[in-house]
């Protein structure tokens, strides 16, 4: 049984088409094995007819890093390596795969490589050649390039990635599989709505793996929102209306947070279980207009995993009921009321620190709308809450400028992460989500 605790590395190559590739593979693979990595080299027996076997697809979508070895014959003749590179780069584009290392060996014919569909790898090669730390060496000397690859991988003994993004993509692929079973043409129509290339359309017609391939294209379509572009994703979901029926709402819900930058979203899952011990008293000041934006960032950070979090958002200060207490007491009281639901406290029980504790696999969030409250009142509330519930992730929405770091330090909130959110992106994201709700039939 493969797996264990080793990080997975997928090596795509031309199966002996180029002597330089074979030489590099013979250097790289044994050394990575010796360093504690779980190395997978694609082999012909996993390529069945015009399709990939499920095992090969699983390796590509579960790997933590990938290496693509390309020689002149591989570039000219291997459609398999080209397809593998497309899948791996697609994962990189949606940031579910941080490391893809392109190695062009024994050739400098970039025009031919670009013509054959390796343009994304050539662009990445240029970027790696320009970086300051361990730049990709120039020239075609196989041993130098092989050593460069090895320099990217230290000795490892740590845990593997948690596979959360892979599980997310699998859930989306399951919807697409149902659509294909009901209508064999459904995915072709969706792919056309995504403006897929002719090569992609040919790949979509494959009987194995096309659903996972399209799941990543759907993520990329969502990212267009963040890039300031019109996203084809709502139209793509609408194309599945006849084949999915009402279950398209589930697909839309899975894709709703695809526009969120995963790097930014990472701040919304501090001390996640797979990262070790939870961070104490996590606090985020988030410049955004609505609590929906905070929820979408949480969902993206946790890969939309079912039952991965509980949260409650408070109304703005001026919208809360007023009584004889001051603003700070009013805010703390409202927070405690909300935490009854966040912590799943049954009716009739009073919330107390000894009554609740962190739950494995589930994060607790409280979103405070900072409008109408002074920073001093917010500080008093969040610090009191964190004294009793240090694992609670508190997000404070700021509608205007974020507080300065010095001001946070003075109020004993120096631990806070400050996340600025473009108003233009917020407007596009909201319009995108409403469009997705409309085509999916989700009640607003």
CSV table of C-alpha atoms in Angstrom, one decimal:
chain,number,residue,atom,x,y,z
A,1,UNK,CA,0.0,0.0,0.0
A,2,UNK,CA,1.4,3.4,-1.0
A,3,UNK,CA,0.9,6.5,1.0
A,4,UNK,CA,2.1,6.6,4.6
A,5,UNK,CA,3.3,10.0,5.8
A,6,UNK,CA,5.5,10.8,2.8
A,7,UNK,CA,4.8,13.8,0.6
A,8,UNK,CA,3.8,12.7,-2.9
A,9,UNK,CA,5.7,13.7,-6.0
A,10,UNK,CA,4.4,13.0,-9.4
A,11,UNK,CA,6.9,12.7,-12.3
A,12,UNK,CA,5.6,13.1,-15.8
A,13,UNK,CA,7.9,11.8,-18.5
A,14,UNK,CA,8.0,10.3,-22.0
A,15,UNK,CA,8.6,6.7,-21.0
A,16,UNK,CA,12.0,6.3,-22.7
A,17,UNK,CA,11.4,8.5,-25.7
A,18,UNK,CA,14.5,10.7,-24.9
A,19,UNK,CA,17.9,9.6,-23.5
A,20,UNK,CA,18.2,12.9,-21.6
A,21,UNK,CA,14.8,12.3,-19.9
A,22,UNK,CA,15.8,8.7,-18.9
A,23,UNK,CA,19.1,10.0,-17.5
A,24,UNK,CA,17.4,12.7,-15.4
A,25,UNK,CA,14.8,10.3,-14.2
A,26,UNK,CA,17.5,7.8,-13.1
A,27,UNK,CA,19.1,10.6,-11.1
A,28,UNK,CA,16.0,12.3,-9.6
A,29,UNK,CA,13.7,9.4,-8.6
A,30,UNK,CA,16.1,7.3,-6.5
A,31,UNK,CA,17.4,10.4,-4.6
A,32,UNK,CA,13.9,11.6,-3.9
A,33,UNK,CA,13.0,8.1,-2.6
A,34,UNK,CA,16.0,8.2,-0.4
A,35,UNK,CA,15.0,11.6,1.0
A,36,UNK,CA,11.7,10.3,2.2
A,37,UNK,CA,9.3,11.3,-0.6
A,38,UNK,CA,6.6,9.1,-2.1
A,39,UNK,CA,7.6,9.2,-5.8
A,40,UNK,CA,5.2,8.2,-8.5
A,41,UNK,CA,6.4,7.8,-12.1
A,42,UNK,CA,3.6,7.5,-14.7
A,43,UNK,CA,3.9,4.3,-16.7
A,44,UNK,CA,2.3,3.1,-19.9
A,45,UNK,CA,0.2,0.4,-18.1
A,46,UNK,CA,-1.9,3.2,-16.5
A,47,UNK,CA,-2.8,4.6,-19.9
A,48,UNK,CA,-5.6,2.6,-21.3
A,49,UNK,CA,-6.7,3.4,-24.8
A,50,UNK,CA,-7.6,7.0,-25.2
A,51,UNK,CA,-8.2,7.5,-21.4
A,52,UNK,CA,-6.3,7.6,-18.2
A,53,UNK,CA,-6.9,5.0,-15.6
A,54,UNK,CA,-8.5,6.2,-12.3
A,55,UNK,CA,-5.2,5.4,-10.5
A,56,UNK,CA,-3.2,7.8,-12.7
A,57,UNK,CA,-5.8,10.5,-12.2
A,58,UNK,CA,-5.7,10.0,-8.5
A,59,UNK,CA,-1.9,10.3,-8.4
A,60,UNK,CA,-2.1,13.6,-10.4
A,61,UNK,CA,-4.7,15.1,-8.1
A,62,UNK,CA,-3.3,13.9,-4.8
A,63,UNK,CA,0.4,14.8,-5.4
A,64,UNK,CA,2.0,17.5,-3.3
A,65,UNK,CA,4.5,18.4,-6.0
A,66,UNK,CA,5.1,17.5,-9.7
A,67,UNK,CA,8.1,17.3,-12.1
A,68,UNK,CA,7.6,17.3,-15.9
A,69,UNK,CA,10.6,16.0,-17.9
A,70,UNK,CA,10.5,17.0,-21.5
A,71,UNK,CA,12.9,16.0,-24.4
A,72,UNK,CA,12.5,16.7,-28.1
A,73,UNK,CA,10.8,13.4,-28.8
A,74,UNK,CA,8.5,13.7,-25.9
A,75,UNK,CA,7.5,17.2,-27.0
A,76,UNK,CA,6.9,16.0,-30.6
A,77,UNK,CA,5.1,12.6,-29.9
A,78,UNK,CA,3.7,12.3,-26.4
A,79,UNK,CA,0.1,13.5,-26.1
A,80,UNK,CA,0.1,11.8,-22.7
A,81,UNK,CA,2.8,14.1,-21.2
A,82,UNK,CA,1.1,17.1,-22.7
A,83,UNK,CA,-2.3,16.1,-21.1
A,84,UNK,CA,-0.6,15.4,-17.8
A,85,UNK,CA,1.1,18.8,-17.9
A,86,UNK,CA,-2.3,20.5,-18.6
A,87,UNK,CA,-3.8,18.8,-15.5
A,88,UNK,CA,-0.8,19.6,-13.3
A,89,UNK,CA,-0.7,23.3,-14.4
A,90,UNK,CA,-4.5,23.5,-14.0
A,91,UNK,CA,-4.0,22.5,-10.4
A,92,UNK,CA,-1.2,25.1,-10.1
A,93,UNK,CA,-3.5,27.8,-11.5
A,94,UNK,CA,-6.1,27.2,-8.9
A,95,UNK,CA,-3.4,26.9,-6.2
A,96,UNK,CA,-4.1,23.4,-5.2
A,97,UNK,CA,-0.6,22.5,-6.3
A,98,UNK,CA,2.2,24.9,-5.3
A,99,UNK,CA,5.2,23.2,-7.0
A,100,UNK,CA,5.4,22.2,-10.7
A,101,UNK,CA,9.0,22.0,-12.0
A,102,UNK,CA,9.3,22.0,-15.8
A,103,UNK,CA,12.6,20.5,-17.2
A,104,UNK,CA,13.2,20.9,-20.9
A,105,UNK,CA,16.2,18.6,-21.7
A,106,UNK,CA,18.2,18.3,-24.9
A,107,UNK,CA,16.2,20.9,-26.7
A,108,UNK,CA,15.8,24.6,-27.0
A,109,UNK,CA,13.0,24.5,-29.6
A,110,UNK,CA,10.6,26.6,-27.6
A,111,UNK,CA,8.5,27.4,-30.7
A,112,UNK,CA,7.7,23.8,-31.3
A,113,UNK,CA,7.0,23.2,-27.6
A,114,UNK,CA,4.6,26.1,-27.5
A,115,UNK,CA,2.9,24.9,-30.7
A,116,UNK,CA,2.5,21.4,-29.2
A,117,UNK,CA,0.7,22.8,-26.1
A,118,UNK,CA,3.4,23.3,-23.6
A,119,UNK,CA,3.1,27.1,-23.4
A,120,UNK,CA,2.2,27.2,-19.7
A,121,UNK,CA,5.3,25.2,-18.8
A,122,UNK,CA,7.5,27.5,-20.9
A,123,UNK,CA,6.1,30.5,-19.1
A,124,UNK,CA,6.7,28.8,-15.8
A,125,UNK,CA,10.2,27.9,-16.9
A,126,UNK,CA,11.0,31.6,-17.6
A,127,UNK,CA,9.7,32.6,-14.2
A,128,UNK,CA,11.8,30.0,-12.4
A,129,UNK,CA,14.9,31.2,-14.3
A,130,UNK,CA,14.4,34.8,-13.1
A,131,UNK,CA,13.9,34.1,-9.4
A,132,UNK,CA,16.6,35.0,-6.9
A,133,UNK,CA,16.7,31.8,-4.9
A,134,UNK,CA,17.8,28.7,-6.7
A,135,UNK,CA,17.0,29.9,-10.3
A,136,UNK,CA,16.5,27.3,-13.0
A,137,UNK,CA,19.9,27.0,-14.7
A,138,UNK,CA,20.3,28.0,-18.3
A,139,UNK,CA,21.3,25.5,-21.0
A,140,UNK,CA,20.5,21.8,-21.6
A,141,UNK,CA,23.0,20.0,-19.3
A,142,UNK,CA,20.9,17.2,-17.9
A,143,UNK,CA,22.8,16.7,-14.6
A,144,UNK,CA,22.7,20.4,-13.8
A,145,UNK,CA,19.0,20.5,-14.2
A,146,UNK,CA,18.5,17.2,-12.3
A,147,UNK,CA,20.5,18.7,-9.4
A,148,UNK,CA,18.4,21.9,-9.6
A,149,UNK,CA,15.3,19.7,-9.2
A,150,UNK,CA,16.8,17.9,-6.2
A,151,UNK,CA,17.7,21.2,-4.6
A,152,UNK,CA,14.0,22.0,-4.5
A,153,UNK,CA,13.3,19.1,-2.1
A,154,UNK,CA,14.8,18.9,1.3
A,155,UNK,CA,14.9,15.8,3.5
A,156,UNK,CA,11.4,15.2,4.8
A,157,UNK,CA,9.7,13.5,7.7
A,158,UNK,CA,6.6,15.5,8.0
A,159,UNK,CA,2.9,14.7,7.4
A,160,UNK,CA,1.4,14.8,3.9
A,161,UNK,CA,-1.1,17.4,2.7
A,162,UNK,CA,-4.5,16.8,4.1
A,163,UNK,CA,-6.1,16.3,0.6
A,164,UNK,CA,-8.9,18.7,1.5
A,165,UNK,CA,-8.8,20.4,-1.9
A,166,UNK,CA,-8.8,17.0,-3.6
A,167,UNK,CA,-11.9,16.0,-1.7
A,168,UNK,CA,-13.6,19.3,-2.7
A,169,UNK,CA,-12.8,18.6,-6.4
A,170,UNK,CA,-14.1,15.1,-6.0
A,171,UNK,CA,-17.4,16.4,-4.7
A,172,UNK,CA,-17.8,18.7,-7.7
A,173,UNK,CA,-16.7,15.8,-10.1
A,174,UNK,CA,-19.5,13.7,-8.6
A,175,UNK,CA,-22.1,16.2,-9.7
A,176,UNK,CA,-20.6,16.2,-13.2
A,177,UNK,CA,-20.6,12.4,-13.3
A,178,UNK,CA,-24.3,12.4,-12.6
A,179,UNK,CA,-24.9,14.9,-15.4
A,180,UNK,CA,-22.9,12.8,-17.8
A,181,UNK,CA,-24.8,9.6,-16.9
A,182,UNK,CA,-28.1,11.4,-17.5
A,183,UNK,CA,-27.0,13.1,-20.7
A,184,UNK,CA,-23.7,12.0,-22.4
A,185,UNK,CA,-23.5,15.5,-24.1
A,186,UNK,CA,-24.0,17.5,-20.9
A,187,UNK,CA,-20.3,18.0,-20.1
A,188,UNK,CA,-19.5,18.9,-23.7
A,189,UNK,CA,-22.0,21.7,-23.5
A,190,UNK,CA,-20.6,22.8,-20.2
A,191,UNK,CA,-17.0,22.7,-21.6
A,192,UNK,CA,-18.1,24.9,-24.5
A,193,UNK,CA,-19.6,27.4,-22.1
A,194,UNK,CA,-16.2,27.5,-20.3
A,195,UNK,CA,-14.6,28.4,-23.7
A,196,UNK,CA,-12.5,25.2,-23.7
A,197,UNK,CA,-10.0,24.8,-26.4
A,198,UNK,CA,-10.3,22.1,-29.0
A,199,UNK,CA,-7.7,20.0,-27.2
A,200,UNK,CA,-9.7,20.4,-23.9
A,201,UNK,CA,-12.9,19.4,-25.6
A,202,UNK,CA,-11.3,16.2,-26.9
A,203,UNK,CA,-10.1,15.5,-23.4
A,204,UNK,CA,-13.6,16.1,-22.0
A,205,UNK,CA,-14.9,13.3,-24.2
A,206,UNK,CA,-12.7,10.8,-22.5
A,207,UNK,CA,-14.7,8.4,-20.3
A,208,UNK,CA,-12.3,8.4,-17.4
A,209,UNK,CA,-11.2,11.4,-15.5
A,210,UNK,CA,-12.9,14.1,-17.5
A,211,UNK,CA,-15.0,15.1,-14.5
A,212,UNK,CA,-12.0,15.9,-12.3
A,213,UNK,CA,-10.4,17.8,-15.2
A,214,UNK,CA,-13.5,19.9,-15.6
A,215,UNK,CA,-13.8,20.5,-11.8
A,216,UNK,CA,-10.4,22.3,-11.9
A,217,UNK,CA,-11.5,24.3,-15.0
A,218,UNK,CA,-14.6,25.4,-13.0
A,219,UNK,CA,-12.3,26.6,-10.2
A,220,UNK,CA,-10.3,28.6,-12.8
A,221,UNK,CA,-13.5,30.1,-14.1
A,222,UNK,CA,-14.4,31.3,-10.7
A,223,UNK,CA,-11.0,32.9,-10.3
A,224,UNK,CA,-11.8,35.1,-13.3
A,225,UNK,CA,-13.8,37.3,-10.8
A,226,UNK,CA,-10.8,38.1,-8.8
A,227,UNK,CA,-8.8,38.9,-11.9
A,228,UNK,CA,-11.4,41.5,-13.0
A,229,UNK,CA,-12.8,39.4,-15.8
A,230,UNK,CA,-16.3,38.1,-16.6
A,231,UNK,CA,-16.6,34.6,-15.3
A,232,UNK,CA,-18.2,32.0,-17.5
A,233,UNK,CA,-19.0,29.8,-14.5
A,234,UNK,CA,-22.7,30.7,-14.1
A,235,UNK,CA,-23.3,30.0,-17.8
A,236,UNK,CA,-21.4,26.7,-17.4
A,237,UNK,CA,-23.6,25.7,-14.5
A,238,UNK,CA,-26.7,26.7,-16.4
A,239,UNK,CA,-25.7,24.4,-19.2
A,240,UNK,CA,-26.2,21.5,-16.8
A,241,UNK,CA,-29.8,22.5,-15.9
A,242,UNK,CA,-31.5,19.8,-18.0
A,243,UNK,CA,-29.2,17.0,-16.7
A,244,UNK,CA,-28.8,18.0,-13.1
A,245,UNK,CA,-32.2,19.4,-12.4
A,246,UNK,CA,-32.6,20.8,-8.9
A,247,UNK,CA,-29.3,19.2,-7.7
A,248,UNK,CA,-27.5,21.9,-9.6
A,249,UNK,CA,-28.0,24.1,-6.5
A,250,UNK,CA,-25.6,21.8,-4.7
A,251,UNK,CA,-23.0,22.2,-7.4
A,252,UNK,CA,-23.4,25.9,-7.3
A,253,UNK,CA,-23.0,25.9,-3.6
A,254,UNK,CA,-19.8,24.0,-3.9
A,255,UNK,CA,-18.4,26.5,-6.4
A,256,UNK,CA,-19.7,29.7,-4.7
A,257,UNK,CA,-16.4,30.5,-3.1
A,258,UNK,CA,-14.2,29.6,-6.1
A,259,UNK,CA,-13.5,33.4,-6.6
A,260,UNK,CA,-11.7,33.8,-3.3
A,261,UNK,CA,-7.9,34.0,-3.4
A,262,UNK,CA,-6.7,30.9,-1.5
A,263,UNK,CA,-3.6,32.7,-0.3
A,264,UNK,CA,-5.7,35.4,1.4
A,265,UNK,CA,-8.2,32.8,2.6
A,266,UNK,CA,-5.4,31.0,4.5
A,267,UNK,CA,-5.6,33.8,7.1
A,268,UNK,CA,-9.1,32.7,7.9
A,269,UNK,CA,-8.1,29.2,9.0
A,270,UNK,CA,-5.3,30.0,11.6
A,271,UNK,CA,-4.1,26.9,13.4
A,272,UNK,CA,-6.2,24.6,11.3
A,273,UNK,CA,-6.0,21.0,12.6
A,274,UNK,CA,-3.6,19.8,9.9
A,275,UNK,CA,-1.1,22.6,10.8
A,276,UNK,CA,-0.7,21.4,14.4
A,277,UNK,CA,-1.7,23.0,17.6
A,278,UNK,CA,-4.4,25.7,17.1
A,279,UNK,CA,-3.3,29.3,17.4
A,280,UNK,CA,-4.4,30.9,20.6
A,281,UNK,CA,-6.9,33.8,20.3
A,282,UNK,CA,-7.1,34.1,16.5
A,283,UNK,CA,-8.3,37.6,15.5
A,284,UNK,CA,-8.9,39.0,12.0
A,285,UNK,CA,-9.7,42.6,11.0
A,286,UNK,CA,-11.3,42.3,7.6
A,287,UNK,CA,-12.1,45.3,5.4
A,288,UNK,CA,-15.3,44.3,3.7
A,289,UNK,CA,-18.9,45.5,3.5
A,290,UNK,CA,-20.8,42.3,4.4
A,291,UNK,CA,-20.5,39.2,6.5
A,292,UNK,CA,-21.1,37.1,3.3
A,293,UNK,CA,-17.6,37.9,2.2
A,294,UNK,CA,-16.1,36.6,5.5
A,295,UNK,CA,-18.1,33.4,5.1
A,296,UNK,CA,-16.9,32.9,1.6
A,297,UNK,CA,-13.3,33.3,2.7
A,298,UNK,CA,-13.9,30.8,5.5
A,299,UNK,CA,-15.3,28.3,3.0
A,300,UNK,CA,-12.4,28.7,0.7
A,301,UNK,CA,-9.9,28.4,3.5
A,302,UNK,CA,-11.5,25.1,4.6
A,303,UNK,CA,-12.1,23.8,1.0
A,304,UNK,CA,-15.9,24.0,1.7
A,305,UNK,CA,-15.7,20.8,3.7
A,306,UNK,CA,-19.0,19.7,5.1
A,307,UNK,CA,-19.4,20.4,8.8
A,308,UNK,CA,-16.0,22.0,8.9
A,309,UNK,CA,-17.1,25.1,10.8
A,310,UNK,CA,-19.9,26.8,12.7
A,311,UNK,CA,-20.3,30.6,12.5
A,312,UNK,CA,-22.6,33.4,13.3
A,313,UNK,CA,-22.5,37.0,12.2
A,314,UNK,CA,-23.6,39.9,14.3
A,315,UNK,CA,-25.5,43.0,13.0
A,316,UNK,CA,-23.8,46.4,13.0
A,317,UNK,CA,-23.8,48.3,16.3
A,318,UNK,CA,-26.6,50.7,15.3
A,319,UNK,CA,-28.8,47.7,14.3
A,320,UNK,CA,-28.6,45.9,17.7
A,321,UNK,CA,-31.3,46.4,20.3
A,322,UNK,CA,-30.4,49.1,22.9
A,323,UNK,CA,-30.7,48.9,26.6
A,324,UNK,CA,-29.2,50.6,29.7
A,325,UNK,CA,-25.7,49.1,29.1
A,326,UNK,CA,-22.9,50.9,27.4
A,327,UNK,CA,-21.7,50.0,23.8
A,328,UNK,CA,-19.0,47.6,25.0
A,329,UNK,CA,-21.3,45.7,27.3
A,330,UNK,CA,-23.9,45.6,24.6
A,331,UNK,CA,-21.5,44.1,22.1
A,332,UNK,CA,-20.2,41.5,24.5
A,333,UNK,CA,-23.8,40.5,25.4
A,334,UNK,CA,-24.6,40.1,21.7
A,335,UNK,CA,-21.5,38.0,21.2
A,336,UNK,CA,-22.4,35.7,24.0
A,337,UNK,CA,-25.9,35.2,22.7
A,338,UNK,CA,-24.5,34.4,19.2
A,339,UNK,CA,-22.0,31.9,20.7
A,340,UNK,CA,-25.0,29.9,22.1
A,341,UNK,CA,-25.6,28.9,18.4
A,342,UNK,CA,-21.9,28.7,17.4
A,343,UNK,CA,-21.2,26.2,20.2
A,344,UNK,CA,-24.5,24.4,19.7
A,345,UNK,CA,-25.6,25.0,23.3
A,346,UNK,CA,-29.1,23.6,23.8
A,347,UNK,CA,-32.0,25.8,25.0
A,348,UNK,CA,-32.1,26.3,28.7
A,349,UNK,CA,-28.3,26.0,29.2
A,350,UNK,CA,-26.3,29.1,30.1
A,351,UNK,CA,-23.0,29.5,28.2
A,352,UNK,CA,-20.0,29.1,30.5
A,353,UNK,CA,-16.3,28.5,29.7
A,354,UNK,CA,-16.3,25.0,31.3
A,355,UNK,CA,-19.3,23.9,29.2
A,356,UNK,CA,-17.7,24.0,25.8
A,357,UNK,CA,-14.3,23.1,24.3
A,358,UNK,CA,-12.8,22.8,20.8
A,359,UNK,CA,-14.3,20.1,18.6
A,360,UNK,CA,-12.1,18.0,16.4
A,361,UNK,CA,-12.5,18.8,12.7
A,362,UNK,CA,-14.7,21.8,13.3
A,363,UNK,CA,-13.7,25.4,13.6
A,364,UNK,CA,-15.8,28.0,15.5
A,365,UNK,CA,-16.2,31.5,14.0
A,366,UNK,CA,-17.8,34.7,15.2
A,367,UNK,CA,-18.1,37.7,12.8
A,368,UNK,CA,-18.5,41.1,14.5
A,369,UNK,CA,-19.7,43.9,12.4
A,370,UNK,CA,-17.5,46.8,13.6
A,371,UNK,CA,-19.8,49.6,12.3
A,372,UNK,CA,-21.0,51.7,15.1
A,373,UNK,CA,-18.4,50.5,17.7
A,374,UNK,CA,-15.3,52.2,18.9
A,375,UNK,CA,-12.1,50.2,18.8
A,376,UNK,CA,-12.0,50.3,22.6
A,377,UNK,CA,-15.4,48.5,22.8
A,378,UNK,CA,-14.3,45.9,20.2
A,379,UNK,CA,-11.1,45.3,22.1
A,380,UNK,CA,-12.9,44.8,25.4
A,381,UNK,CA,-15.3,42.3,23.9
A,382,UNK,CA,-12.9,40.2,21.8
A,383,UNK,CA,-10.3,40.0,24.6
A,384,UNK,CA,-12.9,38.9,27.1
A,385,UNK,CA,-14.2,36.3,24.7
A,386,UNK,CA,-10.7,35.0,24.0
A,387,UNK,CA,-9.9,34.7,27.7
A,388,UNK,CA,-12.6,32.1,28.0
A,389,UNK,CA,-12.6,30.6,24.4
A,390,UNK,CA,-9.1,31.0,23.0
A,391,UNK,CA,-9.8,28.8,20.0
A,392,UNK,CA,-12.6,30.9,18.7
A,393,UNK,CA,-11.8,32.7,15.5
A,394,UNK,CA,-13.1,36.2,15.7
A,395,UNK,CA,-13.5,38.3,12.5
A,396,UNK,CA,-14.1,42.0,12.8
A,397,UNK,CA,-15.6,43.6,9.7
A,398,UNK,CA,-14.4,47.1,9.0
A,399,UNK,CA,-16.2,49.1,6.3
A,400,UNK,CA,-13.6,51.8,5.9
A,401,UNK,CA,-9.9,51.7,6.7
A,402,UNK,CA,-8.3,49.1,8.9
A,403,UNK,CA,-6.9,50.1,12.2
A,404,UNK,CA,-3.2,50.8,12.3
A,405,UNK,CA,-0.9,48.1,13.8
A,406,UNK,CA,0.2,50.5,16.6
A,407,UNK,CA,-3.4,51.1,17.5
A,408,UNK,CA,-4.1,47.4,17.7
A,409,UNK,CA,-1.0,47.0,19.9
A,410,UNK,CA,-2.2,49.6,22.3
A,411,UNK,CA,-5.5,47.9,22.7
A,412,UNK,CA,-4.0,44.4,23.3
A,413,UNK,CA,-5.0,43.3,19.9
A,414,UNK,CA,-1.6,43.2,18.3
A,415,UNK,CA,-2.1,39.5,17.5
A,416,UNK,CA,-4.7,40.5,14.8
A,417,UNK,CA,-4.2,39.8,11.1
A,418,UNK,CA,-5.3,42.7,8.9
A,419,UNK,CA,-6.9,41.7,5.6
A,420,UNK,CA,-7.7,44.4,3.1
A,421,UNK,CA,-10.3,43.5,0.5
A,422,UNK,CA,-10.8,45.5,-2.7
A,423,UNK,CA,-14.2,47.1,-3.0
A,424,UNK,CA,-14.2,46.5,-6.8
A,425,UNK,CA,-13.5,42.8,-6.2
A,426,UNK,CA,-16.3,42.7,-3.5
A,427,UNK,CA,-18.8,44.2,-6.0
A,428,UNK,CA,-17.8,41.7,-8.7
A,429,UNK,CA,-17.9,38.8,-6.3
A,430,UNK,CA,-21.4,39.7,-5.1
A,431,UNK,CA,-22.7,40.0,-8.6
A,432,UNK,CA,-21.1,36.7,-9.5
A,433,UNK,CA,-22.7,34.9,-6.6
A,434,UNK,CA,-26.1,36.3,-7.3
A,435,UNK,CA,-25.8,35.1,-11.0
A,436,UNK,CA,-24.8,31.7,-9.8
A,437,UNK,CA,-27.7,31.6,-7.4
A,438,UNK,CA,-30.1,32.6,-10.2
A,439,UNK,CA,-29.0,29.9,-12.6
A,440,UNK,CA,-29.0,27.3,-9.9
A,441,UNK,CA,-32.4,28.2,-8.5
A,442,UNK,CA,-31.0,29.0,-5.0
A,443,UNK,CA,-33.5,31.1,-3.0
A,444,UNK,CA,-31.8,34.4,-2.0
